[in-house]
XYZ file of C-alpha atoms in Angstrom:
674
model
C -6.233 -91.063 -93.366
C -4.762 -87.709 -92.418
C -3.022 -88.670 -89.200
C -2.938 -85.892 -86.653
C -5.791 -83.947 -88.209
C -7.799 -84.358 -85.046
C -4.852 -84.396 -82.685
C -5.368 -82.694 -79.360
C -4.047 -79.342 -78.306
C -5.132 -76.757 -75.752
C -7.391 -74.053 -77.139
C -5.902 -71.350 -74.970
C -9.082 -69.263 -75.257
C -11.863 -68.324 -72.897
C -14.228 -71.125 -73.732
C -17.856 -71.342 -72.878
C -18.954 -73.675 -70.111
C -20.231 -77.133 -71.032
C -23.716 -77.474 -72.401
C -26.439 -77.826 -69.777
C -28.488 -80.960 -69.396
C -30.303 -82.089 -72.520
C -32.814 -84.761 -73.371
C -31.901 -88.101 -74.900
C -28.549 -89.795 -74.719
C -26.663 -86.496 -74.756
C -28.260 -85.646 -71.414
C -26.869 -88.815 -69.891
C -23.260 -88.048 -70.717
C -21.052 -86.681 -67.956
C -21.090 -82.881 -67.584
C -17.446 -82.230 -68.367
C -15.775 -80.370 -71.232
C -13.105 -81.983 -73.330
C -9.622 -81.261 -72.079
C -8.196 -81.331 -75.576
C -8.729 -79.007 -78.526
C -9.954 -80.359 -81.813
C -9.049 -80.131 -85.444
C -5.569 -78.652 -85.251
C -2.819 -79.297 -87.725
C -0.212 -81.900 -86.850
C 2.591 -79.362 -86.952
C 0.902 -77.095 -84.429
C 0.609 -79.812 -81.818
C 3.758 -81.812 -82.203
C 4.505 -81.237 -78.529
C 1.080 -82.339 -77.290
C 0.808 -85.103 -74.756
C -1.452 -87.103 -77.052
C 1.622 -87.868 -79.177
C 3.703 -88.897 -76.204
C 1.468 -91.674 -74.941
C -1.163 -93.893 -76.525
C -4.780 -93.976 -75.455
C -8.009 -92.104 -76.070
C -8.198 -88.421 -75.202
C -12.002 -88.631 -75.060
C -14.220 -89.710 -72.214
C -16.880 -92.405 -72.242
C -20.395 -92.852 -70.908
C -23.033 -95.548 -70.505
C -26.661 -94.452 -71.037
C -28.783 -94.844 -67.939
C -30.612 -98.141 -67.890
C -28.489 -99.605 -70.708
C -26.149 -101.624 -68.518
C -25.859 -104.429 -71.082
C -24.475 -102.058 -73.702
C -20.772 -101.236 -73.972
C -19.475 -97.766 -73.137
C -19.691 -95.122 -75.856
C -17.600 -92.062 -76.696
C -18.697 -88.877 -74.991
C -18.747 -86.303 -77.782
C -21.835 -84.135 -77.337
C -20.218 -81.889 -74.701
C -18.101 -79.978 -77.225
C -17.795 -76.252 -76.701
C -18.859 -73.531 -79.104
C -15.385 -72.728 -80.403
C -14.578 -76.399 -80.905
C -17.581 -76.878 -83.175
C -17.037 -73.490 -84.800
C -13.451 -74.301 -85.753
C -14.344 -77.784 -86.975
C -17.051 -76.561 -89.352
C -15.156 -73.478 -90.509
C -11.669 -74.887 -90.986
C -12.165 -78.553 -91.805
C -15.669 -79.550 -92.809
C -17.481 -76.742 -94.637
C -14.856 -74.049 -95.201
C -16.166 -71.684 -97.904
C -18.617 -74.094 -99.529
C -22.005 -73.130 -100.924
C -25.222 -74.591 -99.543
C -25.492 -76.923 -102.529
C -21.969 -78.223 -101.804
C -22.454 -79.094 -98.123
C -22.898 -82.824 -98.657
C -19.922 -82.965 -101.036
C -17.610 -81.130 -98.614
C -18.791 -83.264 -95.695
C -18.116 -86.455 -97.653
C -14.594 -85.287 -98.531
C -13.921 -84.530 -94.882
C -15.190 -87.943 -93.740
C -12.987 -89.738 -96.246
C -9.949 -88.187 -94.541
C -10.820 -88.873 -90.913
C -13.366 -91.700 -90.699
C -12.281 -95.302 -90.300
C -14.054 -97.152 -93.137
C -14.564 -100.347 -91.114
C -13.703 -102.243 -87.970
C -15.626 -100.163 -85.417
C -18.811 -100.805 -83.527
C -21.676 -98.450 -82.809
C -25.118 -98.335 -81.232
C -27.892 -97.630 -83.728
C -30.091 -95.284 -81.718
C -33.685 -94.418 -82.725
C -36.725 -93.205 -80.828
C -37.975 -96.783 -80.610
C -34.939 -99.011 -80.075
C -31.170 -99.267 -79.616
C -29.199 -102.068 -81.196
C -25.477 -102.854 -81.333
C -24.040 -102.999 -84.875
C -20.655 -103.376 -86.486
C -19.537 -101.102 -89.328
C -18.111 -102.993 -92.279
C -17.983 -100.137 -94.803
C -18.874 -96.449 -95.229
C -20.675 -94.814 -98.148
C -19.134 -91.376 -97.822
C -21.193 -89.773 -100.586
C -24.477 -90.817 -98.983
C -23.183 -90.158 -95.439
C -24.195 -93.686 -94.493
C -22.486 -96.662 -92.886
C -22.864 -100.242 -94.096
C -23.458 -102.344 -90.981
C -24.190 -105.817 -89.738
C -25.601 -106.939 -86.409
C -22.931 -107.394 -83.764
C -22.320 -110.721 -82.115
C -23.694 -111.254 -79.519
C -27.006 -109.600 -80.442
C -27.818 -106.678 -78.110
C -31.082 -104.791 -78.474
C -33.277 -102.771 -76.138
C -36.682 -101.478 -77.154
C -39.840 -99.998 -75.723
C -41.746 -102.829 -77.385
C -40.976 -106.525 -77.422
C -41.427 -107.077 -81.154
C -37.822 -106.351 -82.154
C -36.480 -109.875 -82.150
C -33.291 -110.909 -83.917
C -35.276 -111.987 -86.971
C -37.223 -108.710 -87.069
C -34.041 -106.662 -86.831
C -32.400 -108.670 -89.637
C -35.459 -108.044 -91.782
C -35.377 -104.330 -90.993
C -31.701 -104.076 -91.930
C -32.387 -105.950 -95.154
C -35.070 -103.397 -96.027
C -32.531 -100.633 -95.423
C -29.903 -102.555 -97.402
C -27.798 -102.496 -94.228
C -27.113 -98.783 -94.780
C -27.720 -96.467 -91.818
C -27.317 -92.663 -91.558
C -24.157 -91.745 -89.670
C -26.066 -89.335 -87.410
C -28.034 -92.277 -85.973
C -24.859 -94.067 -84.838
C -23.082 -93.648 -81.481
C -19.546 -94.969 -81.660
C -18.572 -97.599 -79.073
C -15.694 -96.479 -76.853
C -12.189 -97.759 -77.537
C -9.419 -96.657 -75.179
C -6.690 -97.209 -77.748
C -7.385 -93.793 -79.319
C -7.675 -95.281 -82.830
C -11.344 -94.336 -83.166
C -11.270 -90.897 -81.516
C -11.346 -89.146 -84.880
C -14.176 -91.371 -86.059
C -16.291 -90.603 -82.966
C -15.721 -86.844 -83.309
C -16.458 -86.847 -87.024
C -19.743 -88.712 -86.513
C -20.672 -86.271 -83.732
C -20.122 -83.278 -86.008
C -22.287 -84.819 -88.719
C -25.009 -85.643 -86.200
C -24.984 -82.180 -84.608
C -25.000 -80.442 -87.978
C -28.052 -82.227 -89.353
C -29.931 -82.036 -86.066
C -29.298 -78.385 -85.202
C -27.854 -76.461 -88.152
C -29.123 -77.787 -91.473
C -32.567 -76.758 -92.753
C -34.382 -78.660 -95.482
C -34.659 -75.505 -97.598
C -30.993 -74.520 -97.366
C -29.983 -76.257 -100.570
C -32.369 -74.073 -102.571
C -30.979 -70.861 -101.118
C -28.982 -68.553 -103.374
C -25.341 -69.571 -103.457
C -23.544 -66.294 -103.944
C -22.664 -66.133 -100.235
C -20.535 -68.299 -98.009
C -22.852 -70.855 -96.393
C -20.846 -71.003 -93.171
C -20.974 -67.244 -92.596
C -24.565 -66.888 -93.768
C -26.176 -69.829 -91.963
C -23.890 -72.040 -89.874
C -22.260 -69.441 -87.648
C -25.452 -67.560 -86.608
C -27.361 -70.794 -85.971
C -24.482 -72.218 -83.981
C -24.262 -69.071 -81.869
C -28.013 -69.116 -81.269
C -27.832 -72.772 -80.183
C -25.189 -72.017 -77.566
C -26.820 -68.750 -76.495
C -29.966 -70.738 -75.729
C -27.966 -73.334 -73.788
C -26.274 -70.570 -71.799
C -29.597 -68.827 -70.949
C -28.757 -65.761 -73.017
C -32.005 -65.768 -74.996
C -35.411 -64.861 -73.504
C -37.694 -67.851 -73.093
C -40.407 -66.167 -75.164
C -38.030 -65.680 -78.062
C -37.022 -69.360 -77.900
C -40.680 -70.387 -78.124
C -41.190 -68.007 -81.043
C -38.182 -69.462 -82.844
C -39.297 -73.068 -82.370
C -42.800 -72.212 -83.579
C -41.414 -70.432 -86.633
C -39.199 -73.424 -87.429
C -42.163 -75.783 -87.228
C -44.335 -73.532 -89.394
C -41.598 -73.147 -91.991
C -40.929 -76.899 -92.144
C -44.635 -77.630 -92.629
C -45.066 -74.949 -95.287
C -41.945 -76.087 -97.117
C -43.134 -79.694 -97.099
C -46.471 -78.615 -98.570
C -44.640 -76.551 -101.176
C -42.471 -79.500 -102.231
C -45.515 -81.774 -102.546
C -47.348 -79.167 -104.595
C -44.351 -78.581 -106.851
C -43.974 -82.321 -107.377
C -47.627 -82.660 -108.355
C -47.300 -79.788 -110.829
C -44.210 -81.288 -112.422
C -46.122 -84.500 -113.068
C -49.046 -82.666 -114.621
C -48.758 -81.723 -118.305
C -52.233 -80.347 -118.851
C -53.103 -76.671 -118.781
C -56.165 -77.250 -116.632
C -57.949 -74.924 -114.264
C -56.814 -77.101 -111.365
C -53.199 -76.572 -112.390
C -53.710 -72.807 -112.417
C -55.223 -72.953 -108.943
C -52.257 -74.996 -107.758
C -49.878 -72.438 -109.234
C -51.553 -69.647 -107.255
C -51.451 -71.763 -104.105
C -47.774 -72.481 -104.727
C -46.980 -68.775 -105.029
C -48.772 -68.088 -101.760
C -46.840 -70.868 -100.040
C -43.572 -69.565 -101.453
C -44.317 -66.059 -100.168
C -45.237 -67.446 -96.751
C -42.027 -69.482 -96.598
C -39.899 -66.449 -97.486
C -41.507 -64.401 -94.727
C -40.960 -67.179 -92.182
C -37.339 -67.589 -93.280
C -36.756 -63.863 -92.890
C -38.099 -63.946 -89.324
C -35.912 -66.949 -88.534
C -32.839 -65.138 -89.828
C -33.591 -62.131 -87.650
C -33.622 -64.332 -84.544
C -30.562 -66.310 -85.657
C -28.501 -63.170 -86.157
C -26.835 -62.389 -82.788
C -27.219 -58.636 -83.293
C -30.645 -58.429 -84.857
C -32.412 -60.708 -82.391
C -31.704 -58.163 -79.651
C -32.367 -55.180 -81.890
C -35.769 -56.427 -82.971
C -36.730 -58.467 -79.936
C -40.122 -60.099 -79.938
C -43.700 -59.275 -79.042
C -44.097 -61.020 -75.726
C -47.693 -61.352 -74.626
C -47.883 -61.240 -70.863
C -50.458 -63.581 -69.349
C -50.719 -61.621 -66.118
C -54.361 -61.003 -65.229
C -55.420 -57.885 -63.343
C -57.298 -58.513 -60.088
C -59.329 -55.342 -60.331
C -61.010 -53.575 -57.398
C -61.677 -55.504 -54.179
C -65.235 -56.679 -53.697
C -65.694 -54.261 -50.801
C -64.129 -51.414 -52.773
C -61.427 -50.940 -50.133
C -57.952 -49.727 -51.111
C -55.029 -50.986 -49.037
C -51.672 -49.413 -48.233
C -48.905 -52.023 -48.054
C -45.858 -51.159 -45.973
C -42.640 -53.063 -46.678
C -39.892 -53.149 -44.081
C -37.460 -55.833 -42.981
C -37.717 -54.494 -39.418
C -40.221 -51.992 -38.043
C -39.234 -49.632 -35.243
C -41.425 -47.182 -33.324
C -39.536 -44.244 -34.783
C -40.020 -45.459 -38.338
C -43.700 -46.147 -37.713
C -44.253 -42.669 -36.253
C -42.503 -41.096 -39.263
C -44.664 -43.120 -41.656
C -47.841 -42.117 -39.845
C -46.811 -38.480 -39.983
C -45.585 -38.339 -43.596
C -47.485 -41.001 -45.533
C -50.226 -42.786 -43.665
C -51.993 -40.010 -41.777
C -50.764 -36.656 -43.119
C -54.208 -35.091 -42.489
C -56.140 -35.716 -39.245
C -59.497 -35.630 -40.969
C -58.600 -38.195 -43.570
C -60.786 -41.309 -43.587
C -59.587 -44.578 -42.117
C -57.359 -46.764 -44.281
C -56.346 -50.407 -44.106
C -52.613 -51.101 -43.698
C -50.827 -54.388 -44.334
C -47.206 -55.032 -43.388
C -44.750 -57.129 -45.427
C -41.125 -58.092 -44.999
C -40.320 -58.122 -48.724
C -41.592 -56.058 -51.683
C -42.492 -59.060 -53.870
C -45.122 -60.339 -51.445
C -46.548 -56.831 -51.206
C -46.853 -56.525 -54.992
C -48.526 -59.923 -55.214
C -51.085 -58.870 -52.579
C -52.104 -55.705 -54.429
C -55.440 -54.925 -56.017
C -56.504 -51.989 -58.185
C -55.701 -48.651 -56.538
C -53.432 -50.008 -53.790
C -50.232 -48.302 -52.660
C -46.950 -49.983 -51.708
C -44.553 -48.010 -49.501
C -41.052 -49.484 -49.271
C -39.052 -48.406 -46.235
C -35.248 -47.959 -46.331
C -33.357 -51.210 -46.631
C -31.678 -53.619 -49.043
C -34.195 -56.190 -50.270
C -33.216 -59.344 -52.155
C -35.914 -60.841 -54.388
C -35.942 -64.090 -56.371
C -38.915 -63.529 -58.642
C -40.522 -61.134 -61.104
C -42.557 -58.074 -60.145
C -45.676 -58.696 -62.239
C -47.786 -55.547 -61.943
C -51.137 -55.919 -63.703
C -53.251 -53.429 -61.699
C -52.971 -49.667 -61.405
C -50.921 -49.264 -58.230
C -48.321 -46.935 -56.764
C -44.933 -48.310 -55.698
C -42.939 -45.701 -53.816
C -39.849 -45.622 -51.682
C -39.867 -43.818 -48.356
C -36.606 -41.917 -48.594
C -33.824 -41.523 -51.150
C -33.397 -44.136 -53.938
C -29.930 -45.154 -52.719
C -31.475 -46.032 -49.350
C -34.221 -48.230 -50.817
C -32.524 -50.919 -52.920
C -34.379 -53.847 -54.468
C -31.939 -56.371 -55.923
C -32.923 -59.333 -58.064
C -31.050 -62.601 -57.661
C -31.402 -65.768 -59.676
C -31.802 -66.142 -63.414
C -35.033 -65.009 -64.982
C -36.443 -63.259 -67.986
C -37.541 -59.962 -66.434
C -37.334 -57.990 -63.214
C -40.411 -55.751 -63.445
C -43.294 -56.592 -65.816
C -45.930 -53.850 -66.207
C -49.340 -54.346 -67.831
C -51.508 -52.105 -65.644
C -53.464 -49.139 -66.980
C -51.695 -46.575 -64.771
C -48.664 -47.653 -62.701
C -46.449 -45.258 -60.760
C -42.999 -46.133 -59.385
C -40.874 -43.624 -57.470
C -37.788 -43.240 -55.248
C -36.443 -46.799 -55.558
C -33.169 -48.233 -56.792
C -33.472 -51.458 -58.795
C -30.387 -53.660 -59.193
C -30.439 -56.552 -61.670
C -28.155 -59.609 -61.889
C -27.989 -62.771 -64.055
C -30.609 -61.372 -66.394
C -31.830 -62.486 -69.786
C -34.254 -59.650 -70.463
C -34.388 -56.036 -69.359
C -34.903 -54.562 -65.919
C -38.324 -53.045 -66.735
C -40.766 -53.980 -69.515
C -43.994 -52.076 -70.201
C -46.207 -54.370 -72.266
C -49.258 -52.130 -72.308
C -50.861 -49.359 -70.302
C -49.010 -46.423 -68.794
C -46.053 -46.618 -66.406
C -44.509 -43.591 -64.715
C -40.995 -43.817 -63.272
C -39.829 -40.880 -61.149
C -36.714 -40.258 -59.078
C -35.488 -43.858 -59.512
C -32.134 -45.518 -60.172
C -31.883 -48.489 -62.545
C -28.680 -50.540 -62.409
C -29.174 -52.809 -65.410
C -27.718 -56.106 -66.585
C -28.941 -56.607 -70.163
C -31.434 -54.154 -71.648
C -32.703 -51.358 -69.434
C -36.320 -50.335 -70.102
C -38.369 -51.779 -72.960
C -41.480 -49.894 -74.104
C -43.596 -52.267 -76.184
C -46.063 -51.387 -78.906
C -49.142 -49.511 -77.594
C -47.481 -48.963 -74.196
C -46.781 -45.556 -72.629
C -43.749 -44.710 -70.509
C -42.921 -41.561 -68.559
C -39.476 -41.299 -66.946
C -38.472 -38.237 -64.936
C -35.456 -37.317 -62.803
C -34.072 -40.853 -62.909
C -30.697 -42.460 -63.546
C -30.201 -45.527 -65.775
C -26.873 -47.239 -66.425
C -25.040 -50.507 -67.053
C -27.193 -52.035 -69.817
C -25.320 -54.415 -72.129
C -27.911 -53.552 -74.761
C -29.856 -50.316 -75.054
C -30.684 -48.260 -71.987
C -34.199 -47.695 -73.322
C -35.816 -49.573 -76.239
C -38.784 -47.790 -77.808
C -41.032 -49.924 -80.002
C -43.233 -48.746 -82.888
C -46.658 -47.501 -81.852
C -45.606 -46.669 -78.287
C -45.420 -43.345 -76.448
C -42.334 -42.343 -74.494
C -41.687 -39.180 -72.472
C -38.190 -38.713 -71.031
C -37.261 -35.615 -69.069
C -34.309 -34.672 -66.863
C -32.805 -38.174 -66.795
C -29.288 -39.538 -66.947
C -28.713 -42.459 -69.349
C -25.113 -43.612 -69.396
C -22.584 -46.457 -69.593
C -24.840 -48.647 -71.761
C -24.224 -50.288 -75.127
C -26.536 -47.712 -76.707
C -28.343 -44.937 -74.881
C -31.795 -44.988 -76.488
C -32.841 -47.309 -79.316
C -35.875 -46.343 -81.401
C -37.341 -49.154 -83.487
C -38.968 -48.582 -86.850
C -39.014 -51.976 -88.544
C -40.754 -54.790 -90.418
C -44.340 -54.235 -89.308
C -44.675 -51.039 -91.269
C -48.357 -50.678 -90.407
C -47.278 -49.504 -86.939
C -46.768 -45.808 -86.398
C -43.359 -44.693 -85.264
C -43.252 -43.939 -81.520
C -44.518 -40.685 -80.059
C -41.389 -39.368 -78.414
C -40.658 -36.498 -76.068
C -37.052 -36.048 -74.925
C -36.350 -32.946 -72.868
C -33.225 -32.028 -70.894
C -31.782 -35.541 -70.657
C -28.048 -36.120 -70.279
C -27.004 -39.083 -72.444
C -23.318 -39.792 -71.981
C -20.521 -42.368 -71.898
C -22.416 -44.993 -73.885
C -20.360 -47.438 -75.933
C -22.237 -46.813 -79.179
C -24.580 -43.929 -79.981
C -26.505 -41.742 -77.609
C -29.640 -42.392 -79.672
C -29.918 -44.897 -82.527
C -32.814 -45.421 -84.936
C -33.303 -48.916 -86.374
C -35.155 -48.990 -89.677
C -35.282 -50.748 -93.060
C -33.248 -49.243 -95.881
C -36.487 -48.622 -97.750
C -39.731 -50.512 -97.996
C -39.893 -52.714 -101.065
C -43.061 -51.267 -102.516
C -41.677 -47.756 -102.141
C -38.748 -48.714 -104.330
C -41.111 -48.784 -107.296
C -41.556 -45.053 -106.887
C -38.011 -44.268 -105.757
C -37.207 -42.655 -109.116
C -40.378 -40.579 -109.115
C -39.549 -36.879 -109.177
C -42.799 -35.740 -107.594
C -42.762 -33.510 -104.536
C -44.347 -36.131 -102.306
C -41.411 -38.499 -102.847
C -38.677 -35.952 -102.141
C -38.701 -36.733 -98.437
C -37.674 -40.305 -99.212
C -34.467 -39.098 -100.804
C -33.369 -36.875 -97.927
C -30.338 -38.240 -96.126
C -29.769 -37.153 -92.565
C -26.518 -38.953 -91.795
C -23.438 -37.337 -90.324
C -22.054 -36.484 -93.776
C -25.025 -34.337 -94.818
C -24.033 -30.745 -95.441
C -25.513 -27.706 -93.704
C -27.704 -26.768 -96.647
C -29.420 -30.156 -96.649
C -30.001 -29.881 -92.888
C -31.547 -26.429 -93.218
C -33.812 -27.654 -96.037
C -35.017 -30.521 -93.903
C -35.675 -28.238 -90.962
C -37.770 -26.044 -93.240
C -39.653 -29.134 -94.396
C -40.349 -30.086 -90.766
C -41.548 -26.602 -89.885
C -43.843 -26.535 -92.906
C -45.315 -29.891 -91.982
C -45.572 -29.236 -88.236
C -46.472 -25.962 -86.624
C -46.037 -27.427 -83.169
C -42.605 -29.022 -83.529
C -40.047 -27.583 -81.143
C -36.746 -27.259 -83.019
C -33.352 -26.173 -81.895
C -31.807 -22.937 -83.124
C -29.819 -23.361 -86.336
C -27.158 -20.905 -85.307
C -26.052 -23.071 -82.380
C -23.746 -25.793 -83.666
C -22.974 -27.375 -80.290
C -23.117 -31.138 -79.846
C -26.315 -30.791 -77.820
C -28.189 -28.918 -80.559
C -26.727 -31.081 -83.304
C -27.898 -34.264 -81.603
C -31.421 -32.992 -81.058
C -31.706 -31.885 -84.680
C -30.468 -35.230 -85.990
C -33.066 -37.152 -83.986
C -35.943 -34.955 -85.160
C -34.795 -35.020 -88.782
C -34.460 -38.787 -88.939
C -37.800 -39.401 -87.231
C -39.528 -37.121 -89.724
C -37.873 -38.950 -92.634
C -38.967 -42.310 -91.226
C -42.490 -40.999 -90.702
C -42.614 -39.762 -94.275
C -41.640 -43.213 -95.535
C -44.476 -44.774 -93.608
C -46.847 -42.100 -94.832
C -45.958 -42.904 -98.427
C -46.454 -46.598 -97.737
C -49.879 -45.994 -96.229
C -50.938 -43.678 -99.042
C -49.910 -46.161 -101.725
C -51.789 -49.010 -100.071
C -54.898 -46.887 -99.591
C -54.831 -45.932 -103.274
C -54.559 -49.596 -104.236
C -57.707 -50.244 -102.214
C -59.508 -47.429 -104.001
C -59.287 -44.971 -101.101
C -57.897 -41.827 -102.661
C -57.498 -39.609 -99.589
C -54.665 -40.019 -97.126
C -53.692 -37.601 -94.364
C -50.193 -36.247 -95.026
C -50.072 -34.065 -91.912
C -47.284 -35.482 -89.782
C -48.720 -33.985 -86.630
C -52.239 -35.307 -87.246
C -51.286 -38.421 -85.323
C -49.172 -36.514 -82.792
C -46.144 -38.628 -83.623
C -43.760 -36.060 -82.193
C -44.087 -34.059 -79.029
C -40.739 -32.396 -78.376
C -37.054 -33.203 -78.635
C -34.843 -30.467 -77.254
C -32.369 -29.538 -74.574
C -30.760 -32.984 -74.460
C -27.012 -33.184 -73.863
C -24.867 -35.801 -75.596
C -21.391 -36.284 -74.168
C -18.613 -38.803 -74.691
C -20.694 -41.403 -76.525
C -18.410 -43.798 -78.413
C -19.942 -43.347 -81.875
C -21.577 -39.964 -81.466
C -24.889 -38.492 -80.409
C -27.122 -40.069 -83.074
C -26.914 -42.899 -85.589
C -29.089 -44.974 -87.883
C -28.947 -48.763 -88.172
C -30.181 -49.882 -91.595
C -31.165 -53.460 -92.391
């Protein structure tokens, strides 16, 4: 055995906090991180305390309700970087997917005690104490015998000593290592064994996929699969992933596993069939369909597993908020929110908001001490007036009806701050929602500060102090933002999805990861967003002022990529920062020919402002042309020969001009290709 391979040593890095509570035995272990680092070379930790005194550096635990069982090693509370370093440096290294089992076996031979240790064989039905007498490293299995005295706990009473002996005989006394929990030994001799078994268990429970071995092997398996899946696992544990995206991921995993199992069964049946029958041909077609379905599911899984792409692409969250509609009596109510109401404030409200005209008909007024209760009490057509104050809320503003939410005063005087972890701050699904003169402050967020799922939302004279993403405009939603200030997003200040409509005028968008992110991806049947950006100041963002996310080129357009026809020329236009002036002028002429209504900047002005506006328009036109070619090709395949090539026929662009781009880390505009 390689003594010292697992010797302890401080990591010296900013480690993540221990994993939160989990189901099963791992949930019953004590919530404490290991004090020692793992998998360091002996030379690098010659001065560690673990060499100065004997004894285990690991902690122990006893599962709840299993008082008759001995203590076991606590190993499931390892931190991200501890697992990362173990898999990268010692277990998998640069192996291919087809070599994972071989590399794992070689690692176990170096660190695993081949015999002399006890473990609890843990299944969903029973737990039984066994003793390891040998290890089959190649098969990743331990050869065991029942421990003396016999200890077994089960949900059913049928697992007697004789039954367990019979079961072990059927398994030839060979059990998978991931089903064994090593019994604690304070001598420290079996620390490496317990950690090694934990890494095998974690890998096959959380990282390995049944289809991995059939993946192409030209890439490093650790970089391609292990690292992104490991990061996703810990991001979920640390509440960094929206709950809807977690559900989507689990559903995709289940679908892919089921489809892959069907594919394997079908392939096995075909391999055993030698006849060229009609049934075999039908099975071949079914197999191809399954294969295509599996590839699509795997691609979606990879997008979520990738720490960058899962936030770039997001997910289509379907809000279950139901609109209340109009009250049965048809009455509209004005809700007044104030932590304290004084006579002066009430008189001012009556003068400015509630009764501005003496002849106006009577209205019903309800008073609330917090804005969340007021929103929850709203029906179609209601108005919420928020008086000056600092309001702390611990829930989500779910706005499903067409209401007006307005602050009475300046935004800095009307602050609504969200506390407590949650997916969103403001969820909008109403047909026509208006929000004005309020400052929203977000903390401990997973999703953005404002999400428009559908309908139209107008934001005017507001301040958004973000935590993660700022505003997300989903497909088919419409968003108008005027005279507002948005800052602090760790992602994009504004995310614009395909098929949405977004109008931004006279806003400040600054100190975000990216200013505005326009999505043009995967679901190519969606139109690109209808965008109007006028007189916005986009500055001091870490990345680009505006970034467009799009595929390099759609696969079925590649067939015609070499076509020299005029209709394919737009696909070959590059609008990156290295394009020369002549190419830019040609593209502007193309835009003007295709759109009589497009508002373009003057070519003579080469300022950063004009340059940024031109780049956005040019790239959006190129992306639109790609989609137009896709649509035309598919229509022709269906026998429909006419396709509308007029870019403005769908009003994809409104206007993009007068925007100022200043001090953005990577420039005013960029394109992210995937």
